[in-house]
């Protein structure tokens, strides 16, 4: 069942009010809505989604082989069992989200093709006023809400990030970005150059390898890869014993989280040993003839950037067959026949794929004002990576980099529902985070410590992000294993909460 743009809302009233507005119907928005129904059944809410259907990332990305790089036992929701291989295709993830929407009747809550343009907070009325554009009709609508739940993600869906290399206009072939993959792109028998070596490139190379004449992965510097089996023997054994799928999901989820905690501990405490193990695994999978030291020995610590999991080692198969190669160099300029490198070498190509990452999108690129004053999120300090000083009645769901995004979606959702119920019980209509006097003079640091985690899409736009303090409650710690106990323990008597 596909949930497309709703025809039932064509005659929307001049202004609609909801207790809560959720922005985005991707994996964050759908999960947050489930918790609203469970924990705040008396509150009205709507989900505003700019695209024509649900899924977010899994609707936007349609390039060959698109798949998760997190296991679906933890990337899926705790409340809905995953019953297939741990690493899933985009199509299977969309089917999973479709089932969650249908089983919980969430389609009646979603307004597709509704793009939020502006959000204005009125302190006297204690509510947000939203200007929304219907993408299918161009009509301008107005919504009001007591609480904004931002689940729109962190990157622009309309356009990925491609550097402005010299000479791009001179290239006689076709340049494409995975985020806007053309439906008519025929790469059969073509020489393809993929620029980048992250999880997207690691997916494209094996997915395209059988049809292309040859595919070359060009990287500035090497990346860590983690080959492994796309299966779980314990899950298979439990299914053979006809154990209930909810129990299987909970057991495997807990097991995988324990294994992940141990991997991250070792990456922090034994980085050299972990790096050796990952590089050895690549050497064992890719076969002879590839210079491991040059192309697969990164200069950073494991998990200082995300490590791409390679299900069943499929990324390495085209290299073993001679259909793929890797080049580590920098681009000097594009030329008519391909790309000229700083080393002087020219890589010829019919198609160039720029798997060069995302363009960061802060709060959905929505123009915010607080009592008439334009909001610059970079002037705020984050509370637990989800609320911001001086910004009332708003939460932004920003997931984990090292763990599955959805783990944090659920932690934040339980917190928000507790917060909403607390405000109802105490008669409060406004909550704003404030730095207590003793913490106001502390140094304000960048959103993420680049020594801890430094992907390019964050480094390029760090100046647009909120600040943090050197305290767990005033930063996004990126640590699910501490936050899963810290979030439920957040007390609303904390002086950081200003209720009115």
Tab-separated table of C-alpha atoms in Angstrom:
chain	number	residue	atom	x	y	z
A	1	UNK	CA	0.000	0.000	0.000
A	2	UNK	CA	1.493	3.361	-1.029
A	3	UNK	CA	0.411	6.498	0.779
A	4	UNK	CA	0.552	9.326	-1.741
A	5	UNK	CA	-0.562	12.952	-1.603
A	6	UNK	CA	-3.874	13.358	0.166
A	7	UNK	CA	-6.752	14.650	-1.923
A	8	UNK	CA	-8.912	14.926	1.181
A	9	UNK	CA	-7.190	18.113	2.338
A	10	UNK	CA	-7.717	20.209	-0.794
A	11	UNK	CA	-10.149	22.499	0.994
A	12	UNK	CA	-8.102	23.223	4.099
A	13	UNK	CA	-9.410	26.022	6.336
A	14	UNK	CA	-7.675	29.384	6.489
A	15	UNK	CA	-5.752	28.403	9.635
A	16	UNK	CA	-5.595	25.053	11.385
A	17	UNK	CA	-4.449	24.527	14.973
A	18	UNK	CA	-2.782	21.387	16.332
A	19	UNK	CA	-1.256	20.818	19.746
A	20	UNK	CA	1.840	19.432	18.003
A	21	UNK	CA	3.151	19.754	14.453
A	22	UNK	CA	5.670	17.122	13.340
A	23	UNK	CA	7.746	18.248	10.349
A	24	UNK	CA	8.780	15.330	8.155
A	25	UNK	CA	7.354	11.870	7.404
A	26	UNK	CA	10.626	9.973	7.244
A	27	UNK	CA	11.812	7.435	9.771
A	28	UNK	CA	12.013	10.145	12.487
A	29	UNK	CA	8.550	11.592	11.918
A	30	UNK	CA	6.802	8.236	11.617
A	31	UNK	CA	8.435	6.948	14.804
A	32	UNK	CA	7.616	10.158	16.685
A	33	UNK	CA	3.973	9.908	15.607
A	34	UNK	CA	3.759	6.365	16.985
A	35	UNK	CA	4.870	7.645	20.393
A	36	UNK	CA	2.386	10.526	20.236
A	37	UNK	CA	-0.433	8.024	19.761
A	38	UNK	CA	0.825	5.828	22.582
A	39	UNK	CA	1.819	8.430	25.184
A	40	UNK	CA	-0.233	11.550	24.318
A	41	UNK	CA	-3.495	10.191	22.888
A	42	UNK	CA	-5.450	13.257	23.994
A	43	UNK	CA	-3.302	15.692	21.975
A	44	UNK	CA	-3.977	16.670	18.393
A	45	UNK	CA	-1.129	16.537	15.905
A	46	UNK	CA	-0.339	16.573	12.198
A	47	UNK	CA	2.702	15.553	10.145
A	48	UNK	CA	3.707	18.013	7.404
A	49	UNK	CA	5.827	16.408	4.677
A	50	UNK	CA	7.284	18.367	1.754
A	51	UNK	CA	7.685	15.350	-0.534
A	52	UNK	CA	4.865	13.514	-2.282
A	53	UNK	CA	5.119	10.436	-0.087
A	54	UNK	CA	6.679	9.083	3.108
A	55	UNK	CA	10.190	7.760	3.659
A	56	UNK	CA	12.470	10.790	3.641
A	57	UNK	CA	15.949	9.462	2.825
A	58	UNK	CA	14.479	6.201	1.550
A	59	UNK	CA	12.241	8.021	-0.886
A	60	UNK	CA	14.874	10.535	-2.027
A	61	UNK	CA	17.678	8.056	-2.681
A	62	UNK	CA	16.980	5.789	-5.660
A	63	UNK	CA	20.506	5.123	-6.951
A	64	UNK	CA	21.512	1.532	-7.823
A	65	UNK	CA	21.787	-0.749	-4.805
A	66	UNK	CA	20.717	1.870	-2.232
A	67	UNK	CA	20.657	0.223	1.189
A	68	UNK	CA	21.092	0.838	4.889
A	69	UNK	CA	24.535	0.898	6.429
A	70	UNK	CA	23.044	0.091	9.845
A	71	UNK	CA	21.376	-3.182	10.762
A	72	UNK	CA	17.573	-3.012	10.710
A	73	UNK	CA	17.231	-4.603	14.138
A	74	UNK	CA	18.507	-1.305	15.572
A	75	UNK	CA	17.670	1.009	12.650
A	76	UNK	CA	14.123	-0.334	12.719
A	77	UNK	CA	11.829	0.623	15.576
A	78	UNK	CA	11.810	-1.232	18.886
A	79	UNK	CA	8.015	-1.626	18.588
A	80	UNK	CA	7.912	-3.191	15.099
A	81	UNK	CA	9.924	-6.399	14.458
A	82	UNK	CA	12.331	-6.662	11.556
A	83	UNK	CA	12.167	-10.138	10.002
A	84	UNK	CA	14.586	-9.996	7.086
A	85	UNK	CA	18.372	-9.757	6.499
A	86	UNK	CA	19.987	-7.193	8.837
A	87	UNK	CA	21.199	-4.907	6.009
A	88	UNK	CA	18.230	-3.952	3.849
A	89	UNK	CA	17.619	-2.305	0.503
A	90	UNK	CA	15.874	1.040	0.285
A	91	UNK	CA	12.848	-0.720	-1.195
A	92	UNK	CA	12.516	-3.051	1.807
A	93	UNK	CA	12.934	-0.167	4.256
A	94	UNK	CA	10.133	1.738	2.483
A	95	UNK	CA	7.967	-1.378	2.726
A	96	UNK	CA	8.699	-1.570	6.467
A	97	UNK	CA	7.739	2.093	6.977
A	98	UNK	CA	4.642	1.580	4.845
A	99	UNK	CA	3.566	-1.258	7.143
A	100	UNK	CA	4.100	0.900	10.258
A	101	UNK	CA	1.955	3.661	8.745
A	102	UNK	CA	-0.814	1.255	7.736
A	103	UNK	CA	-0.863	-0.769	10.963
A	104	UNK	CA	-1.119	2.393	13.080
A	105	UNK	CA	-3.378	4.400	10.744
A	106	UNK	CA	-0.797	7.172	10.569
A	107	UNK	CA	-1.752	8.066	6.993
A	108	UNK	CA	-4.690	10.079	8.377
A	109	UNK	CA	-2.153	12.292	10.194
A	110	UNK	CA	0.132	13.060	7.221
A	111	UNK	CA	-0.213	16.002	4.805
A	112	UNK	CA	2.039	15.324	1.817
A	113	UNK	CA	3.467	18.062	-0.412
A	114	UNK	CA	3.194	20.516	2.490
A	115	UNK	CA	6.445	22.484	2.763
A	116	UNK	CA	6.964	24.679	5.831
A	117	UNK	CA	8.416	28.034	4.735
A	118	UNK	CA	8.345	30.117	7.912
A	119	UNK	CA	7.808	29.547	11.625
A	120	UNK	CA	7.086	32.514	13.891
A	121	UNK	CA	6.867	32.239	17.682
A	122	UNK	CA	4.443	34.539	19.482
A	123	UNK	CA	5.380	34.725	23.160
A	124	UNK	CA	2.127	36.342	24.198
A	125	UNK	CA	-0.037	33.662	22.587
A	126	UNK	CA	2.537	30.941	23.317
A	127	UNK	CA	2.300	29.267	19.961
A	128	UNK	CA	4.026	28.880	16.621
A	129	UNK	CA	2.485	30.252	13.436
A	130	UNK	CA	3.571	28.389	10.284
A	131	UNK	CA	3.414	29.444	6.657
A	132	UNK	CA	3.128	26.340	4.490
A	133	UNK	CA	3.161	25.934	0.723
A	134	UNK	CA	1.237	23.179	-1.058
A	135	UNK	CA	3.848	21.878	-3.498
A	136	UNK	CA	1.208	20.424	-5.844
A	137	UNK	CA	-1.038	23.502	-6.102
A	138	UNK	CA	1.185	26.405	-5.008
A	139	UNK	CA	-1.442	27.354	-2.424
A	140	UNK	CA	-0.253	29.065	0.781
A	141	UNK	CA	-1.667	27.660	4.022
A	142	UNK	CA	-1.402	28.638	7.676
A	143	UNK	CA	-1.037	26.369	10.673
A	144	UNK	CA	-0.670	27.150	14.355
A	145	UNK	CA	0.714	24.861	17.021
A	146	UNK	CA	1.798	24.804	20.614
A	147	UNK	CA	4.852	22.640	19.910
A	148	UNK	CA	7.132	22.042	16.912
A	149	UNK	CA	8.747	18.614	16.534
A	150	UNK	CA	11.375	18.895	13.801
A	151	UNK	CA	11.879	15.480	12.160
A	152	UNK	CA	12.980	16.680	8.732
A	153	UNK	CA	16.539	15.376	9.022
A	154	UNK	CA	19.792	17.217	8.491
A	155	UNK	CA	20.427	17.502	4.736
A	156	UNK	CA	18.756	19.032	1.681
A	157	UNK	CA	16.780	16.430	-0.199
A	158	UNK	CA	16.552	18.520	-3.367
A	159	UNK	CA	20.287	18.632	-4.067
A	160	UNK	CA	23.393	16.829	-2.830
A	161	UNK	CA	26.805	18.372	-2.316
A	162	UNK	CA	29.085	18.535	-5.358
A	163	UNK	CA	32.291	20.612	-5.221
A	164	UNK	CA	32.680	23.243	-7.941
A	165	UNK	CA	35.631	21.743	-9.768
A	166	UNK	CA	37.224	23.716	-12.628
A	167	UNK	CA	36.216	22.626	-16.098
A	168	UNK	CA	33.056	20.723	-15.205
A	169	UNK	CA	31.220	22.312	-18.135
A	170	UNK	CA	33.843	20.937	-20.518
A	171	UNK	CA	33.167	17.285	-19.693
A	172	UNK	CA	31.494	15.635	-22.682
A	173	UNK	CA	29.826	12.843	-20.707
A	174	UNK	CA	27.179	12.960	-18.001
A	175	UNK	CA	27.662	14.070	-14.375
A	176	UNK	CA	25.175	12.756	-11.811
A	177	UNK	CA	24.809	12.900	-8.040
A	178	UNK	CA	23.411	9.799	-6.292
A	179	UNK	CA	20.843	11.899	-4.450
A	180	UNK	CA	19.214	12.975	-7.743
A	181	UNK	CA	19.798	9.810	-9.760
A	182	UNK	CA	18.265	10.106	-13.277
A	183	UNK	CA	15.715	7.418	-14.074
A	184	UNK	CA	16.923	7.285	-17.689
A	185	UNK	CA	20.641	6.769	-16.934
A	186	UNK	CA	21.964	3.831	-18.931
A	187	UNK	CA	25.435	2.807	-17.769
A	188	UNK	CA	25.604	-0.546	-19.564
A	189	UNK	CA	28.983	-0.979	-21.217
A	190	UNK	CA	30.142	2.451	-20.050
A	191	UNK	CA	33.265	3.547	-18.202
A	192	UNK	CA	32.061	5.032	-14.925
A	193	UNK	CA	34.038	7.172	-12.491
A	194	UNK	CA	32.697	7.385	-8.927
A	195	UNK	CA	34.160	10.277	-6.946
A	196	UNK	CA	34.103	9.465	-3.231
A	197	UNK	CA	34.636	6.396	-1.072
A	198	UNK	CA	31.973	6.504	1.609
A	199	UNK	CA	28.981	4.229	2.100
A	200	UNK	CA	27.304	5.476	-1.111
A	201	UNK	CA	30.339	4.668	-3.259
A	202	UNK	CA	30.667	1.307	-1.498
A	203	UNK	CA	27.082	0.577	-2.579
A	204	UNK	CA	27.348	1.876	-6.156
A	205	UNK	CA	30.500	-0.061	-7.095
A	206	UNK	CA	29.021	-3.558	-6.591
A	207	UNK	CA	25.545	-2.556	-7.794
A	208	UNK	CA	26.869	-1.192	-11.104
A	209	UNK	CA	29.823	-3.552	-11.496
A	210	UNK	CA	28.126	-6.237	-13.594
A	211	UNK	CA	26.780	-3.865	-16.259
A	212	UNK	CA	29.581	-1.332	-16.725
A	213	UNK	CA	32.643	-1.813	-18.889
A	214	UNK	CA	34.700	-0.632	-15.911
A	215	UNK	CA	34.111	1.390	-12.756
A	216	UNK	CA	36.784	3.451	-11.007
A	217	UNK	CA	36.476	4.798	-7.470
A	218	UNK	CA	38.440	8.029	-7.037
A	219	UNK	CA	39.168	9.131	-3.468
A	220	UNK	CA	41.231	11.878	-1.896
A	221	UNK	CA	42.134	9.606	0.996
A	222	UNK	CA	41.290	6.045	2.105
A	223	UNK	CA	38.216	5.004	4.090
A	224	UNK	CA	37.646	2.216	6.610
A	225	UNK	CA	35.415	-0.658	5.479
A	226	UNK	CA	33.997	-3.468	7.573
A	227	UNK	CA	33.093	-6.581	5.575
A	228	UNK	CA	30.748	-9.059	7.223
A	229	UNK	CA	27.918	-11.509	6.708
A	230	UNK	CA	24.469	-10.093	6.010
A	231	UNK	CA	22.732	-12.450	8.370
A	232	UNK	CA	22.449	-13.408	12.022
A	233	UNK	CA	22.772	-17.086	12.979
A	234	UNK	CA	21.027	-16.565	16.322
A	235	UNK	CA	18.023	-14.966	14.603
A	236	UNK	CA	17.882	-17.863	12.167
A	237	UNK	CA	18.054	-20.365	15.028
A	238	UNK	CA	15.289	-18.626	16.974
A	239	UNK	CA	13.062	-18.559	13.892
A	240	UNK	CA	13.693	-22.261	13.338
A	241	UNK	CA	12.409	-22.780	16.885
A	242	UNK	CA	9.309	-20.704	15.993
A	243	UNK	CA	10.002	-18.079	18.634
A	244	UNK	CA	7.682	-15.058	18.379
A	245	UNK	CA	9.117	-12.359	16.087
A	246	UNK	CA	8.747	-9.664	18.766
A	247	UNK	CA	10.974	-11.711	21.058
A	248	UNK	CA	13.470	-12.360	18.274
A	249	UNK	CA	13.603	-8.646	17.436
A	250	UNK	CA	14.206	-7.683	21.064
A	251	UNK	CA	16.861	-10.369	21.609
A	252	UNK	CA	18.836	-9.652	18.420
A	253	UNK	CA	18.537	-5.900	18.960
A	254	UNK	CA	20.003	-6.260	22.457
A	255	UNK	CA	22.756	-8.576	21.211
A	256	UNK	CA	23.770	-6.264	18.372
A	257	UNK	CA	23.792	-3.224	20.651
A	258	UNK	CA	26.109	-5.074	23.026
A	259	UNK	CA	28.429	-5.957	20.158
A	260	UNK	CA	28.365	-2.372	18.940
A	261	UNK	CA	29.217	-1.036	22.395
A	262	UNK	CA	32.241	-3.324	22.489
A	263	UNK	CA	33.359	-2.226	18.987
A	264	UNK	CA	33.153	1.430	19.939
A	265	UNK	CA	34.979	0.806	23.222
A	266	UNK	CA	37.810	-0.929	21.384
A	267	UNK	CA	37.937	1.787	18.704
A	268	UNK	CA	38.447	4.354	21.451
A	269	UNK	CA	40.819	2.377	23.679
A	270	UNK	CA	42.649	0.246	21.070
A	271	UNK	CA	42.450	2.266	17.823
A	272	UNK	CA	45.623	0.818	16.306
A	273	UNK	CA	44.500	-2.779	16.859
A	274	UNK	CA	41.024	-2.101	15.464
A	275	UNK	CA	42.514	-0.343	12.423
A	276	UNK	CA	44.783	-3.332	11.752
A	277	UNK	CA	41.833	-5.726	11.958
A	278	UNK	CA	39.722	-3.674	9.535
A	279	UNK	CA	42.572	-3.253	7.053
A	280	UNK	CA	43.405	-6.978	7.234
A	281	UNK	CA	39.757	-7.823	6.522
A	282	UNK	CA	39.865	-5.625	3.414
A	283	UNK	CA	43.107	-7.283	2.268
A	284	UNK	CA	41.571	-10.731	2.715
A	285	UNK	CA	38.474	-9.764	0.711
A	286	UNK	CA	39.843	-7.664	-2.135
A	287	UNK	CA	42.499	-10.128	-3.268
A	288	UNK	CA	45.959	-9.503	-4.751
A	289	UNK	CA	46.930	-6.676	-7.047
A	290	UNK	CA	45.591	-3.791	-4.949
A	291	UNK	CA	47.965	-1.521	-3.025
A	292	UNK	CA	46.405	-1.710	0.444
A	293	UNK	CA	48.812	0.790	1.996
A	294	UNK	CA	47.930	3.458	-0.580
A	295	UNK	CA	44.220	2.865	-1.090
A	296	UNK	CA	42.833	1.207	2.041
A	297	UNK	CA	44.890	2.504	4.986
A	298	UNK	CA	43.109	5.593	6.404
A	299	UNK	CA	44.893	8.387	8.224
A	300	UNK	CA	42.187	8.785	10.885
A	301	UNK	CA	41.053	6.604	13.779
A	302	UNK	CA	38.320	4.015	13.256
A	303	UNK	CA	34.900	5.630	13.812
A	304	UNK	CA	36.295	9.167	13.708
A	305	UNK	CA	34.220	8.976	10.547
A	306	UNK	CA	31.474	6.444	9.955
A	307	UNK	CA	32.724	2.956	9.005
A	308	UNK	CA	30.920	1.503	5.992
A	309	UNK	CA	29.663	-2.046	6.592
A	310	UNK	CA	30.044	-4.251	3.500
A	311	UNK	CA	27.394	-7.011	3.545
A	312	UNK	CA	28.827	-10.317	2.317
A	313	UNK	CA	31.890	-8.409	1.079
A	314	UNK	CA	30.048	-7.446	-2.141
A	315	UNK	CA	32.022	-4.202	-2.615
A	316	UNK	CA	35.212	-6.166	-3.219
A	317	UNK	CA	33.879	-8.585	-5.834
A	318	UNK	CA	34.232	-6.210	-8.847
A	319	UNK	CA	37.858	-5.576	-7.840
A	320	UNK	CA	38.573	-9.297	-7.767
A	321	UNK	CA	36.973	-9.684	-11.214
A	322	UNK	CA	38.954	-6.799	-12.695
A	323	UNK	CA	35.784	-4.736	-13.294
A	324	UNK	CA	36.690	-2.098	-10.672
A	325	UNK	CA	39.767	-0.159	-9.644
A	326	UNK	CA	40.600	2.485	-7.050
A	327	UNK	CA	42.663	5.651	-7.440
A	328	UNK	CA	43.824	7.823	-4.533
A	329	UNK	CA	44.573	11.332	-5.795
A	330	UNK	CA	43.137	14.830	-6.015
A	331	UNK	CA	41.230	16.412	-8.891
A	332	UNK	CA	42.967	19.252	-10.685
A	333	UNK	CA	40.178	19.849	-13.180
A	334	UNK	CA	37.575	18.215	-15.389
A	335	UNK	CA	38.520	17.756	-19.036
A	336	UNK	CA	36.352	16.731	-22.037
A	337	UNK	CA	37.259	13.054	-21.698
A	338	UNK	CA	37.109	12.817	-17.888
A	339	UNK	CA	39.138	14.131	-14.959
A	340	UNK	CA	42.741	15.314	-14.799
A	341	UNK	CA	44.413	14.597	-11.446
A	342	UNK	CA	47.059	16.575	-9.587
A	343	UNK	CA	49.508	13.758	-10.313
A	344	UNK	CA	49.105	14.527	-14.019
A	345	UNK	CA	47.135	11.378	-14.771
A	346	UNK	CA	43.818	11.591	-16.632
A	347	UNK	CA	40.921	9.266	-15.780
A	348	UNK	CA	38.660	8.786	-18.789
A	349	UNK	CA	34.945	8.282	-18.230
A	350	UNK	CA	31.595	8.270	-19.987
A	351	UNK	CA	29.705	8.947	-16.727
A	352	UNK	CA	30.956	10.646	-13.574
A	353	UNK	CA	29.097	10.032	-10.308
A	354	UNK	CA	29.808	12.592	-7.594
A	355	UNK	CA	29.267	10.565	-4.412
A	356	UNK	CA	30.562	13.543	-2.475
A	357	UNK	CA	28.019	13.838	0.302
A	358	UNK	CA	25.188	15.959	1.596
A	359	UNK	CA	24.424	19.655	1.848
A	360	UNK	CA	23.611	20.340	5.484
A	361	UNK	CA	20.112	21.666	6.097
A	362	UNK	CA	19.598	23.419	9.439
A	363	UNK	CA	16.011	23.054	10.698
A	364	UNK	CA	14.698	22.363	7.216
A	365	UNK	CA	15.908	25.727	5.842
A	366	UNK	CA	12.783	27.196	7.443
A	367	UNK	CA	12.935	30.891	8.326
A	368	UNK	CA	12.354	31.135	12.079
A	369	UNK	CA	11.558	34.180	14.172
A	370	UNK	CA	11.130	34.447	17.928
A	371	UNK	CA	8.825	37.343	18.815
A	372	UNK	CA	9.767	39.091	15.600
A	373	UNK	CA	13.533	38.500	15.855
A	374	UNK	CA	15.175	36.266	13.246
A	375	UNK	CA	16.569	33.082	14.766
A	376	UNK	CA	20.176	32.155	14.040
A	377	UNK	CA	20.634	28.689	15.498
A	378	UNK	CA	24.400	29.256	15.681
A	379	UNK	CA	23.709	31.790	18.457
A	380	UNK	CA	22.159	29.094	20.663
A	381	UNK	CA	23.538	26.317	22.867
A	382	UNK	CA	22.053	22.877	22.477
A	383	UNK	CA	20.431	20.983	25.326
A	384	UNK	CA	21.166	17.274	24.798
A	385	UNK	CA	21.435	17.895	21.055
A	386	UNK	CA	17.660	18.312	20.709
A	387	UNK	CA	16.559	21.652	22.261
A	388	UNK	CA	18.181	25.075	22.058
A	389	UNK	CA	18.596	28.002	24.432
A	390	UNK	CA	16.111	30.784	23.801
A	391	UNK	CA	13.968	28.718	21.395
A	392	UNK	CA	10.616	27.855	23.001
A	393	UNK	CA	8.544	24.713	22.443
A	394	UNK	CA	10.768	23.113	19.815
A	395	UNK	CA	12.725	19.875	19.508
A	396	UNK	CA	14.961	18.830	16.601
A	397	UNK	CA	15.550	15.108	16.137
A	398	UNK	CA	19.218	14.646	15.226
A	399	UNK	CA	20.216	10.992	15.402
A	400	UNK	CA	23.496	9.185	15.930
A	401	UNK	CA	26.467	8.980	13.595
A	402	UNK	CA	28.044	5.849	15.056
A	403	UNK	CA	24.852	4.066	16.049
A	404	UNK	CA	21.547	3.696	14.227
A	405	UNK	CA	19.746	7.015	13.746
A	406	UNK	CA	16.454	5.575	14.952
A	407	UNK	CA	17.759	4.707	18.413
A	408	UNK	CA	17.810	8.420	19.171
A	409	UNK	CA	14.470	9.021	17.471
A	410	UNK	CA	12.846	6.834	20.110
A	411	UNK	CA	14.791	8.305	23.052
A	412	UNK	CA	13.808	11.832	21.990
A	413	UNK	CA	10.195	10.774	21.363
A	414	UNK	CA	9.771	9.361	24.865
A	415	UNK	CA	11.299	12.548	26.295
A	416	UNK	CA	9.054	14.855	24.251
A	417	UNK	CA	5.917	12.985	25.269
A	418	UNK	CA	6.959	13.161	28.924
A	419	UNK	CA	7.574	16.885	28.495
A	420	UNK	CA	4.203	17.511	26.844
A	421	UNK	CA	2.371	15.563	29.546
A	422	UNK	CA	4.280	17.403	32.288
A	423	UNK	CA	3.301	20.753	30.803
A	424	UNK	CA	-0.347	19.708	30.597
A	425	UNK	CA	-0.314	18.440	34.202
A	426	UNK	CA	1.253	21.660	35.523
A	427	UNK	CA	-0.730	24.075	33.364
A	428	UNK	CA	2.349	25.373	31.525
A	429	UNK	CA	2.207	26.316	27.853
A	430	UNK	CA	5.783	27.363	27.177
A	431	UNK	CA	9.190	25.840	27.877
A	432	UNK	CA	12.509	27.446	26.987
A	433	UNK	CA	15.993	26.186	27.754
A	434	UNK	CA	18.245	28.620	29.639
A	435	UNK	CA	21.861	28.368	30.690
A	436	UNK	CA	21.962	28.528	34.514
A	437	UNK	CA	24.007	31.470	35.862
A	438	UNK	CA	26.926	29.258	36.816
A	439	UNK	CA	27.284	27.982	33.243
A	440	UNK	CA	26.762	31.169	31.250
A	441	UNK	CA	30.447	32.112	31.292
A	442	UNK	CA	31.693	28.703	30.153
A	443	UNK	CA	33.355	28.467	26.724
A	444	UNK	CA	30.923	27.752	23.904
A	445	UNK	CA	32.343	25.094	21.608
A	446	UNK	CA	31.444	23.850	18.104
A	447	UNK	CA	28.453	21.484	17.787
A	448	UNK	CA	30.721	18.429	17.390
A	449	UNK	CA	34.316	17.940	18.503
A	450	UNK	CA	36.115	17.255	15.218
A	451	UNK	CA	38.629	15.081	17.072
A	452	UNK	CA	35.703	12.860	17.961
A	453	UNK	CA	33.796	12.866	14.656
A	454	UNK	CA	34.495	14.882	11.505
A	455	UNK	CA	32.506	14.028	8.352
A	456	UNK	CA	32.824	16.586	5.576
A	457	UNK	CA	29.141	17.569	5.498
A	458	UNK	CA	29.389	18.717	9.117
A	459	UNK	CA	32.802	20.348	8.858
A	460	UNK	CA	31.679	22.450	5.870
A	461	UNK	CA	28.745	23.968	7.753
A	462	UNK	CA	29.708	23.720	11.418
A	463	UNK	CA	29.457	27.526	11.668
A	464	UNK	CA	25.690	27.241	11.074
A	465	UNK	CA	25.095	24.774	13.891
A	466	UNK	CA	24.343	25.416	17.592
A	467	UNK	CA	27.125	25.559	20.144
A	468	UNK	CA	27.837	23.133	22.986
A	469	UNK	CA	29.407	23.299	26.424
A	470	UNK	CA	31.820	20.771	27.859
A	471	UNK	CA	28.983	19.170	29.826
A	472	UNK	CA	26.925	16.117	28.794
A	473	UNK	CA	23.565	17.908	29.066
A	474	UNK	CA	24.731	20.798	26.882
A	475	UNK	CA	25.887	18.804	23.859
A	476	UNK	CA	25.003	15.974	21.486
A	477	UNK	CA	27.252	13.324	23.004
A	478	UNK	CA	26.777	10.842	20.130
A	479	UNK	CA	26.687	8.170	22.832
A	480	UNK	CA	23.528	6.066	22.804
A	481	UNK	CA	24.808	3.867	25.598
A	482	UNK	CA	24.927	6.741	28.088
A	483	UNK	CA	21.866	8.574	26.742
A	484	UNK	CA	19.583	5.554	27.051
A	485	UNK	CA	19.858	5.953	30.831
A	486	UNK	CA	20.381	9.723	30.915
A	487	UNK	CA	17.299	10.705	28.860
A	488	UNK	CA	14.698	8.882	30.989
A	489	UNK	CA	16.302	10.459	34.070
A	490	UNK	CA	15.943	14.064	32.841
A	491	UNK	CA	13.976	15.890	35.518
A	492	UNK	CA	11.830	18.902	34.761
A	493	UNK	CA	12.944	20.545	37.998
A	494	UNK	CA	16.324	21.100	36.316
A	495	UNK	CA	16.971	24.895	36.425
A	496	UNK	CA	17.728	24.743	32.684
A	497	UNK	CA	13.966	24.431	32.051
A	498	UNK	CA	12.080	27.729	32.080
A	499	UNK	CA	8.353	26.875	32.188
A	500	UNK	CA	5.679	29.522	31.817
